[in-house]
CSV table of C-alpha atoms in Angstrom, one decimal:
chain,number,residue,atom,x,y,z
A,1,ALA,CA,15.4,7.1,-6.8
A,2,GLN,CA,13.0,4.2,-6.6
A,3,SER,CA,10.1,4.1,-8.9
A,4,VAL,CA,7.4,1.6,-9.9
A,5,ALA,CA,5.5,2.1,-13.1
A,6,GLN,CA,2.2,0.6,-14.2
A,7,PRO,CA,1.8,1.7,-17.8
A,8,GLU,CA,-1.9,0.9,-18.1
A,9,ASP,CA,-4.6,2.8,-16.2
A,10,GLN,CA,-7.2,0.3,-17.2
A,11,VAL,CA,-7.2,-3.3,-18.5
A,12,ASN,CA,-10.4,-4.9,-19.9
A,13,VAL,CA,-10.6,-8.7,-20.3
A,14,ALA,CA,-13.3,-11.2,-21.1
A,15,GLU,CA,-14.2,-13.7,-18.4
A,16,GLY,CA,-12.3,-16.9,-18.9
A,17,ASN,CA,-9.5,-15.3,-20.8
A,18,PRO,CA,-6.0,-14.9,-19.5
A,19,LEU,CA,-5.1,-11.5,-17.9
A,20,THR,CA,-1.9,-9.6,-17.6
A,21,VAL,CA,-1.4,-6.4,-15.6
A,22,LYS,CA,2.0,-4.8,-16.3
A,23,CYS,CA,4.6,-3.5,-13.9
A,24,THR,CA,8.1,-2.2,-14.4
A,25,TYR,CA,10.5,-1.1,-11.6
A,26,SER,CA,13.5,1.0,-11.0
A,27,VAL,CA,15.0,0.4,-7.6
A,28,SER,CA,18.5,0.3,-6.3
A,29,GLY,CA,20.0,-2.9,-5.0
A,30,ASN,CA,18.0,-6.2,-5.0
A,31,PRO,CA,14.3,-5.4,-5.4
A,32,TYR,CA,11.6,-6.8,-3.3
A,33,LEU,CA,8.4,-6.6,-5.3
A,34,PHE,CA,4.8,-7.0,-4.4
A,35,TRP,CA,1.3,-7.1,-5.9
A,36,TYR,CA,-1.7,-5.9,-3.9
A,37,VAL,CA,-5.4,-5.7,-4.8
A,38,GLN,CA,-7.9,-3.1,-3.6
A,39,TYR,CA,-11.6,-3.5,-3.8
A,40,PRO,CA,-13.9,-0.4,-3.5
A,41,ASN,CA,-13.7,1.3,-0.1
A,42,ARG,CA,-11.4,-1.4,1.2
A,43,GLY,CA,-7.8,-1.6,2.2
A,44,LEU,CA,-5.0,-3.3,0.2
A,45,GLN,CA,-5.0,-7.0,0.1
A,46,PHE,CA,-1.7,-8.8,-0.4
A,47,LEU,CA,-1.5,-11.1,-3.5
A,48,LEU,CA,2.1,-12.2,-3.9
A,49,LYS,CA,5.8,-11.1,-3.5
A,50,TYR,CA,9.2,-11.7,-5.1
A,51,ILE,CA,12.1,-11.6,-2.7
A,52,THR,CA,14.6,-14.0,-4.2
A,53,GLY,CA,14.7,-17.4,-5.8
A,54,ASP,CA,12.3,-18.6,-8.5
A,55,ASN,CA,11.4,-15.9,-11.0
A,56,LEU,CA,7.8,-17.2,-11.2
A,57,VAL,CA,5.9,-16.5,-8.1
A,58,LYS,CA,2.5,-18.0,-7.3
A,59,GLY,CA,0.1,-16.1,-5.0
A,60,SER,CA,-3.5,-16.0,-3.8
A,61,TYR,CA,-6.6,-16.6,-5.9
A,62,GLY,CA,-4.7,-18.2,-8.8
A,63,PHE,CA,-2.5,-15.1,-9.5
A,64,GLU,CA,1.1,-15.4,-10.4
A,65,ALA,CA,3.8,-13.0,-11.4
A,66,GLU,CA,7.1,-13.3,-13.3
A,67,PHE,CA,10.2,-11.4,-12.2
A,68,ASN,CA,12.3,-10.5,-15.2
A,69,LYS,CA,15.6,-8.8,-14.2
A,70,SER,CA,16.7,-7.9,-17.8
A,71,GLN,CA,13.4,-6.2,-18.6
A,72,THR,CA,13.0,-4.9,-15.0
A,73,SER,CA,9.4,-6.2,-15.0
A,74,PHE,CA,7.1,-7.9,-12.6
A,75,HIS,CA,3.9,-8.5,-14.6
A,76,LEU,CA,0.9,-10.0,-12.8
A,77,LYS,CA,-0.9,-12.8,-14.6
A,78,LYS,CA,-3.8,-15.2,-14.3
A,79,PRO,CA,-4.7,-18.0,-16.7
A,80,SER,CA,-8.5,-17.5,-16.6
A,81,ALA,CA,-10.1,-14.3,-15.4
A,82,LEU,CA,-13.2,-14.2,-13.1
A,83,VAL,CA,-15.7,-11.3,-12.9
A,84,SER,CA,-14.8,-11.2,-9.2
A,85,ASP,CA,-11.2,-10.3,-10.1
A,86,SER,CA,-12.4,-6.8,-11.2
A,87,ALA,CA,-10.6,-4.4,-8.9
A,88,LEU,CA,-7.7,-2.0,-8.6
A,89,TYR,CA,-4.3,-3.6,-8.7
A,90,PHE,CA,-1.1,-2.1,-7.3
A,91,CYS,CA,2.5,-3.1,-7.9
A,92,ALA,CA,4.9,-2.0,-5.2
A,93,GLY,CA,8.6,-2.3,-4.5
A,94,ILE,CA,11.2,-1.9,-1.7
A,95,SER,CA,14.8,-1.4,-2.6
A,96,GLY,CA,16.1,-3.7,0.1
A,97,ALA,CA,18.8,-1.2,0.7
A,98,GLY,CA,17.8,0.1,4.2
A,99,SER,CA,14.4,1.5,3.1
A,100,TYR,CA,11.4,-0.5,4.2
A,101,GLN,CA,8.6,1.7,2.8
A,102,LEU,CA,6.6,0.6,-0.2
A,103,THR,CA,6.9,2.6,-3.4
A,104,PHE,CA,3.6,2.1,-5.3
A,105,GLY,CA,2.7,2.2,-8.9
A,106,LYS,CA,-0.3,4.4,-9.7
A,107,GLY,CA,-2.6,1.4,-10.0
A,108,THR,CA,-4.4,-0.4,-12.8
A,109,LYS,CA,-8.1,-0.9,-12.9
A,110,LEU,CA,-9.0,-4.4,-14.1
A,111,SER,CA,-12.4,-5.0,-15.5
A,112,VAL,CA,-13.5,-8.5,-16.3
A,113,ILE,CA,-16.4,-8.5,-18.6
A,114,PRO,CA,-18.9,-11.4,-18.3
B,1,GLY,CA,-4.9,-9.6,16.6
B,2,GLU,CA,-4.5,-10.9,13.1
B,3,GLU,CA,-5.8,-7.8,11.4
B,4,VAL,CA,-4.6,-4.2,11.4
B,5,ALA,CA,-7.3,-2.1,12.9
B,6,GLN,CA,-7.9,1.6,12.2
B,7,THR,CA,-10.3,4.0,13.8
B,8,PRO,CA,-12.3,6.0,13.0
B,9,LYS,CA,-13.6,4.8,9.6
B,10,HIS,CA,-14.6,8.3,8.6
B,11,LEU,CA,-13.6,11.7,10.0
B,12,VAL,CA,-14.9,15.1,8.9
B,13,ARG,CA,-13.1,18.2,10.0
B,14,GLY,CA,-13.4,21.9,9.2
B,15,GLU,CA,-10.3,23.5,7.8
B,16,GLY,CA,-8.0,24.5,10.6
B,17,GLN,CA,-9.3,21.8,13.0
B,18,LYS,CA,-7.2,19.0,14.4
B,19,ALA,CA,-7.6,15.4,13.2
B,20,LYS,CA,-6.3,12.3,15.0
B,21,LEU,CA,-6.3,8.8,13.5
B,22,TYR,CA,-5.5,5.5,15.3
B,23,CYS,CA,-4.0,2.2,14.2
B,24,ALA,CA,-3.5,-1.1,16.1
B,25,PRO,CA,-0.9,-3.2,14.2
B,26,ILE,CA,-0.9,-7.0,14.2
B,27,LYS,CA,0.5,-8.4,17.4
B,28,GLY,CA,4.1,-9.3,17.0
B,29,HIS,CA,4.7,-7.0,14.0
B,30,SER,CA,7.6,-4.6,14.8
B,31,TYR,CA,7.1,-2.2,11.9
B,32,VAL,CA,4.3,0.2,11.4
B,33,PHE,CA,3.8,2.4,8.3
B,34,TRP,CA,1.4,5.2,7.5
B,35,TYR,CA,0.4,6.0,3.9
B,36,GLN,CA,-1.9,8.6,2.4
B,37,GLN,CA,-4.0,7.7,-0.6
B,38,VAL,CA,-5.1,10.7,-2.5
B,39,LEU,CA,-7.3,11.3,-5.5
B,40,LYS,CA,-6.4,9.2,-8.5
B,41,ASN,CA,-5.4,6.5,-6.1
B,42,GLU,CA,-1.8,7.5,-5.6
B,43,PHE,CA,-0.1,6.3,-2.4
B,44,LYS,CA,2.3,8.5,-0.6
B,45,PHE,CA,4.5,7.2,2.2
B,46,LEU,CA,4.3,9.3,5.4
B,47,ILE,CA,6.2,7.7,8.2
B,48,SER,CA,7.3,4.3,9.6
B,49,PHE,CA,8.1,3.0,13.1
B,50,GLN,CA,10.2,0.2,14.4
B,51,ASN,CA,8.4,-0.6,17.7
B,52,GLU,CA,8.0,2.8,19.3
B,53,ASN,CA,10.9,4.5,17.5
B,54,VAL,CA,10.6,6.5,14.3
B,55,PHE,CA,12.3,4.5,11.6
B,56,ASP,CA,11.8,6.8,8.5
B,57,GLU,CA,9.9,10.1,8.5
B,58,THR,CA,11.0,11.3,5.1
B,59,GLY,CA,7.4,11.6,3.9
B,60,MET,CA,6.0,13.6,6.7
B,61,PRO,CA,4.9,17.2,6.3
B,62,LYS,CA,6.5,18.1,9.6
B,63,GLU,CA,4.8,21.5,10.1
B,64,ARG,CA,1.4,20.0,10.8
B,65,PHE,CA,1.7,16.2,10.9
B,66,SER,CA,3.0,14.1,13.8
B,67,ALA,CA,2.8,10.5,14.7
B,68,LYS,CA,3.5,8.2,17.7
B,69,CYS,CA,3.7,4.5,18.5
B,70,LEU,CA,3.8,4.1,22.3
B,71,PRO,CA,4.0,0.8,24.1
B,72,ASN,CA,0.7,-0.8,24.9
B,73,SER,CA,-1.2,1.9,23.0
B,74,PRO,CA,-2.5,2.2,19.4
B,75,CYS,CA,-0.3,4.1,17.1
B,76,SER,CA,-1.6,7.6,16.2
B,77,LEU,CA,-1.3,10.1,13.3
B,78,GLU,CA,-2.3,13.6,14.2
B,79,ILE,CA,-2.8,16.5,11.8
B,80,GLN,CA,-2.9,20.0,13.4
B,81,ALA,CA,-4.7,22.7,11.5
B,82,THR,CA,-6.0,20.6,8.7
B,83,LYS,CA,-6.1,21.9,5.2
B,84,LEU,CA,-8.4,21.0,2.3
B,85,GLU,CA,-5.5,19.1,0.6
B,86,ASP,CA,-5.3,16.8,3.6
B,87,SER,CA,-8.5,15.1,2.4
B,88,ALA,CA,-7.5,11.6,1.7
B,89,VAL,CA,-7.7,8.0,2.9
B,90,TYR,CA,-5.0,7.3,5.5
B,91,PHE,CA,-3.8,3.7,5.6
B,92,CYS,CA,-1.8,2.0,8.4
B,93,ALA,CA,0.2,-1.1,7.7
B,94,SER,CA,2.4,-3.4,9.7
B,95,ASP,CA,4.9,-6.1,9.0
B,96,GLY,CA,7.5,-8.3,10.8
B,97,GLY,CA,10.6,-6.9,9.0
B,98,LEU,CA,12.3,-6.6,5.6
B,99,GLY,CA,11.1,-9.2,3.2
B,100,SER,CA,7.7,-9.8,4.8
B,101,GLU,CA,4.6,-8.4,3.3
B,102,GLN,CA,2.9,-5.4,4.8
B,103,TYR,CA,-0.7,-5.9,6.1
B,104,PHE,CA,-3.0,-3.0,5.6
B,105,GLY,CA,-5.8,-1.8,7.7
B,106,PRO,CA,-9.1,-0.7,6.2
B,107,GLY,CA,-8.2,3.0,6.2
B,108,THR,CA,-9.6,6.2,7.7
B,109,ARG,CA,-11.2,8.6,5.2
B,110,LEU,CA,-10.5,12.1,6.2
B,111,THR,CA,-12.7,14.8,4.7
B,112,VAL,CA,-11.7,18.4,5.4
B,113,THR,CA,-14.4,21.0,4.6
């Protein structure tokens, strides 16, 4: 069975500090991994994805994520947090083995404190 | 269009009534997905289409839920005889195939009273 885990319900970080939102995965085959952000009463907005190639993936708004196969992790990072980054972040995966649906983590609420 | 469109934004139904939600995927995208976001933000996959054909319906509660994607028409998700637990935000997404990211619509908030 595929699963994506986000171990933290909430992450608080001071503005200007680096931020990390954690994600681990368990999918069969080669994983396709994604990060999405959801602002209140809005749909999901795509940030970045890992399909193959470089383990460090750069995405929108200065976010990046590192794919680590040995630790089965895909943590989202940003060197310097902005108050406007405060939102709900979802990690999601596709097994790449005939299933195209996204399996989501439960989401992590990021609060950036001014 | 370049965005996934969903209508209506909000839908209120009494228990037992029918609800129908619509989705216009991005032009050129051959895959359409429906997800349900319930309390505590959890996403549940319902069904996917490849063009007008059902691709994966493993998440659909088949007794009351049905969905279609017909040529030259918006895709639709219909719930017969709604129940209180159907209250959720329903998101539609589309993409161009495996490996491409899914683009999500703004969602339809269904409230069953």
